[in-house]
Amino acid sequence: DQQVKQNSPSLSVQEGRISILNCDYTNSMFDYFLWYKKYPAEGPTFLISISSIKDKNEDGRFTVFLNKSAKHLSLHIVPSQPGDSAVYFCAAMKYGNKLVFGAGTILRVKS
Amino acid sequence: GAGVSQSPRYKVAKRGQDVALRCDPISGHVSLFWYQQALGQGPEFLTYFQNEAQLDKSGLPSDRFFAERPEGSVSTLKIQRTQQEDSAVYLCASSPSGRAGETQYFGPGTRLLVL
């Protein structure tokens, strides 16, 4: 039972353009959502998070949008840079603080 | 400051062997988590400590898996009688206090290969 789904295994974007990574979830009890970035042979690195009581959170080039009625969130990266090329994981958290991850989306930013 | 460290980074074990994986969390972090990441998948929760207390071990796949954090800092994940399906990357994460919504900081992982 996949509670967090990232339906796009990969995404390719031109440098300078917007990258949009999507994530869907099924459990309405999740109260925090996080995005992590992962380079090969490294652990996931925290990017940005959002509480379920908000619909948008912004940090520099990264913005996360949450649509609770659709149980959908997205990560926007503007402008995309070659160094953004990595695997992006969407994760959700409920009471107890354990994270439930999606399978990840590979982002390639072409220069 | 220093991040989360894990050792060894790579481990090859023969089927049936016992292995021990170590995690050094960020100094002072109260909460510690273990996750298992299979190839091509996202990390999956295994267990959670707050200080030395193991508050949640619902993700441990079998009684061959055992985790401890006896002094509330370093943690060890032990896998007994390893099987091929145990091959995965084992990730450790820590967070300052364990408050709801708090960011977890991950180590580089231990890649376990069981032959």
Coordinates of C-alpha atoms in Angstrom, one line a residue:
Chain A
D1 CA 0.0 0.0 0.0
Q2 CA 1.9 3.0 -1.3
Q3 CA 0.7 6.0 0.7
V4 CA 3.0 8.5 -1.1
K5 CA 3.4 8.3 -4.8
Q6 CA 5.7 10.0 -7.2
N7 CA 4.3 8.9 -10.6
S8 CA 7.1 10.4 -12.8
P9 CA 10.3 8.3 -12.5
S10 CA 12.3 11.0 -14.3
L11 CA 12.1 14.6 -15.6
S12 CA 14.4 16.4 -18.0
V13 CA 14.5 20.2 -18.0
Q14 CA 16.6 22.9 -19.7
E15 CA 18.8 25.1 -17.6
G16 CA 17.0 28.3 -16.6
R17 CA 13.5 26.8 -17.0
I18 CA 11.1 25.7 -14.3
S19 CA 11.2 22.2 -12.9
I20 CA 7.9 20.9 -11.4
L21 CA 8.0 17.6 -9.4
N22 CA 4.7 16.1 -8.3
C23 CA 3.6 13.9 -5.4
D24 CA 0.3 12.4 -4.4
Y25 CA -0.7 10.9 -1.1
T26 CA -3.6 8.9 0.2
N27 CA -3.5 9.3 4.0
S28 CA -5.4 12.4 5.1
M29 CA -3.7 12.1 8.6
F30 CA -0.3 13.3 7.3
D31 CA 0.4 16.7 8.8
Y32 CA 3.8 17.6 7.4
F33 CA 5.3 17.1 4.0
L34 CA 9.0 17.3 3.1
W35 CA 11.2 17.2 0.0
Y36 CA 14.6 15.7 0.1
K37 CA 17.3 15.7 -2.6
K38 CA 19.7 12.9 -3.0
Y39 CA 23.0 12.6 -4.9
P40 CA 24.6 9.2 -5.7
A41 CA 26.4 7.6 -2.7
E42 CA 25.1 10.3 -0.3
G43 CA 22.2 10.4 2.1
P44 CA 19.1 12.4 1.4
T45 CA 19.5 16.2 2.0
F46 CA 16.5 18.2 3.3
L47 CA 15.2 20.9 0.9
I48 CA 11.9 22.3 2.1
S49 CA 8.9 21.4 4.0
I50 CA 5.3 22.4 4.5
S51 CA 2.7 22.0 7.2
S52 CA -0.7 20.7 6.3
I53 CA -2.2 24.0 7.5
K54 CA -0.5 25.9 4.8
D55 CA -0.8 25.8 1.0
K56 CA 2.5 27.3 0.0
N57 CA 6.1 27.6 1.3
E58 CA 8.9 29.3 -0.4
D59 CA 12.7 29.2 0.1
G60 CA 14.8 30.9 -2.5
R61 CA 14.5 29.0 -5.8
F62 CA 12.3 26.3 -4.2
T63 CA 8.5 26.5 -3.6
V64 CA 6.3 23.8 -2.4
F65 CA 2.6 23.9 -3.0
L66 CA 0.0 21.8 -1.1
N67 CA -3.5 21.0 -2.3
K68 CA -5.1 19.1 0.5
S69 CA -8.4 18.5 -1.2
A70 CA -6.6 16.8 -4.1
K71 CA -4.0 15.2 -1.7
H72 CA -1.3 16.5 -4.0
L73 CA 1.8 18.5 -3.6
S74 CA 4.4 19.8 -6.0
L75 CA 7.9 21.2 -5.8
H76 CA 8.8 24.1 -8.2
I77 CA 12.5 24.9 -8.8
V78 CA 13.0 28.3 -10.6
P79 CA 15.4 28.7 -12.3
S80 CA 16.7 25.2 -12.7
Q81 CA 20.5 24.8 -12.6
P82 CA 22.7 21.8 -13.6
G83 CA 23.6 21.3 -9.9
D84 CA 19.9 20.5 -9.2
S85 CA 20.3 17.2 -11.1
A86 CA 19.6 14.6 -8.5
V87 CA 16.9 12.3 -7.2
Y88 CA 14.1 14.1 -5.4
F89 CA 12.0 12.4 -2.8
C90 CA 8.7 13.5 -1.5
A91 CA 8.0 12.4 2.1
A92 CA 5.1 12.7 4.5
M93 CA 5.0 12.7 8.3
K94 CA 2.3 12.0 10.8
Y95 CA 2.3 11.6 14.6
G96 CA 5.4 9.7 15.7
N97 CA 7.5 11.6 13.2
K98 CA 8.4 8.6 11.0
L99 CA 8.7 9.6 7.3
V100 CA 6.8 7.9 4.5
F101 CA 8.7 8.3 1.3
G102 CA 7.7 8.2 -2.4
A103 CA 9.9 6.2 -4.8
G104 CA 11.7 9.3 -6.1
T105 CA 11.9 11.3 -9.3
I106 CA 15.2 11.7 -11.2
L107 CA 15.7 15.3 -12.3
R108 CA 18.1 16.1 -15.1
V109 CA 18.9 19.7 -15.8
K110 CA 20.5 20.1 -19.2
S111 CA 22.9 23.0 -19.8
Chain B
G1 CA 29.4 21.0 12.6
A2 CA 29.7 17.3 11.9
G3 CA 26.7 15.6 10.3
V4 CA 25.3 12.1 10.8
S5 CA 28.0 9.5 10.1
Q6 CA 27.6 5.8 9.4
S7 CA 30.0 2.9 9.3
P8 CA 30.9 0.8 7.5
R9 CA 29.9 2.6 4.2
Y10 CA 29.9 -0.8 2.4
K11 CA 29.4 -4.3 3.7
V12 CA 29.5 -7.6 1.9
A13 CA 28.1 -10.5 3.9
K14 CA 27.6 -14.2 3.1
R15 CA 24.1 -15.4 3.5
G16 CA 23.6 -16.5 7.2
Q17 CA 26.2 -14.1 8.5
D18 CA 25.4 -11.6 11.3
V19 CA 26.1 -7.9 10.6
A20 CA 26.2 -4.8 12.7
L21 CA 25.8 -1.3 11.3
R22 CA 26.7 1.8 13.3
C23 CA 25.2 5.3 13.3
D24 CA 26.7 8.4 15.0
P25 CA 24.0 11.1 15.1
I26 CA 24.5 14.8 15.2
S27 CA 25.8 15.6 18.7
G28 CA 22.9 16.4 21.0
H29 CA 20.2 15.1 18.8
V30 CA 17.5 13.4 20.8
S31 CA 15.7 11.4 18.1
L32 CA 17.3 8.8 15.9
F33 CA 15.7 6.9 13.0
W34 CA 16.7 3.9 10.8
Y35 CA 15.4 3.5 7.3
Q36 CA 16.0 0.8 4.7
Q37 CA 16.2 1.7 1.0
A38 CA 15.9 -1.0 -1.6
L39 CA 17.2 -0.3 -5.2
G40 CA 15.0 2.1 -7.1
Q41 CA 12.7 2.8 -4.1
G42 CA 12.4 5.4 -1.5
P43 CA 13.6 4.8 2.1
E44 CA 11.3 2.8 4.3
F45 CA 11.0 3.3 8.1
L46 CA 12.5 0.7 10.3
T47 CA 12.7 2.0 13.9
Y48 CA 12.8 5.2 16.0
F49 CA 14.6 6.1 19.3
Q50 CA 14.1 9.0 21.6
N51 CA 17.2 9.1 23.6
E52 CA 17.8 5.5 24.6
A53 CA 14.1 4.5 24.4
Q54 CA 13.0 2.6 21.3
L55 CA 9.5 4.1 20.8
D56 CA 8.6 2.5 17.5
K57 CA 9.9 -0.6 15.9
S58 CA 7.0 -1.3 13.7
G59 CA 9.0 -1.2 10.5
L60 CA 11.5 -3.9 11.4
P61 CA 10.8 -6.7 8.8
S62 CA 11.6 -9.7 11.0
D63 CA 12.9 -10.7 14.4
R64 CA 16.3 -11.0 12.7
F65 CA 16.5 -7.2 12.9
F66 CA 17.5 -5.6 16.2
A67 CA 18.4 -2.0 17.0
E68 CA 19.8 -0.4 20.1
R69 CA 20.9 2.9 21.4
P70 CA 22.0 2.1 25.0
E71 CA 23.4 5.6 26.0
G72 CA 21.1 7.7 23.9
S73 CA 23.8 8.7 21.3
V74 CA 25.4 6.0 19.0
S75 CA 23.0 3.4 17.6
T76 CA 23.6 0.0 16.2
L77 CA 21.4 -1.9 13.8
K78 CA 22.1 -5.6 13.9
I79 CA 20.9 -8.1 11.3
Q80 CA 21.2 -11.8 12.2
R81 CA 21.4 -14.7 9.8
T82 CA 21.4 -12.3 6.8
Q83 CA 19.3 -13.2 3.7
Q84 CA 19.7 -12.0 0.1
E85 CA 16.5 -9.9 0.5
D86 CA 18.3 -7.9 3.2
S87 CA 20.5 -6.3 0.5
A88 CA 19.8 -2.6 0.6
V89 CA 21.1 0.8 1.7
Y90 CA 20.5 1.3 5.5
L91 CA 20.1 5.0 6.3
C92 CA 20.3 6.6 9.7
A93 CA 18.7 10.0 10.5
S94 CA 18.6 12.2 13.6
S95 CA 16.6 15.2 14.6
P96 CA 17.1 17.7 17.5
S97 CA 14.1 16.9 19.7
G98 CA 11.6 14.8 17.9
R99 CA 8.9 17.6 17.9
A100 CA 6.2 17.2 15.3
G101 CA 7.3 18.2 11.8
E102 CA 11.0 18.5 12.7
T103 CA 13.5 18.0 9.9
Q104 CA 15.4 14.7 9.9
Y105 CA 19.1 14.8 8.9
F106 CA 20.4 11.8 7.1
G107 CA 23.7 10.1 7.1
P108 CA 25.4 8.7 3.9
G109 CA 24.1 5.2 4.5
T110 CA 25.6 1.7 4.7
R111 CA 25.2 -0.3 1.5
L112 CA 24.8 -4.0 2.4
L113 CA 25.2 -6.7 -0.1
V114 CA 24.3 -10.3 0.9
L115 CA 25.7 -13.0 -1.3

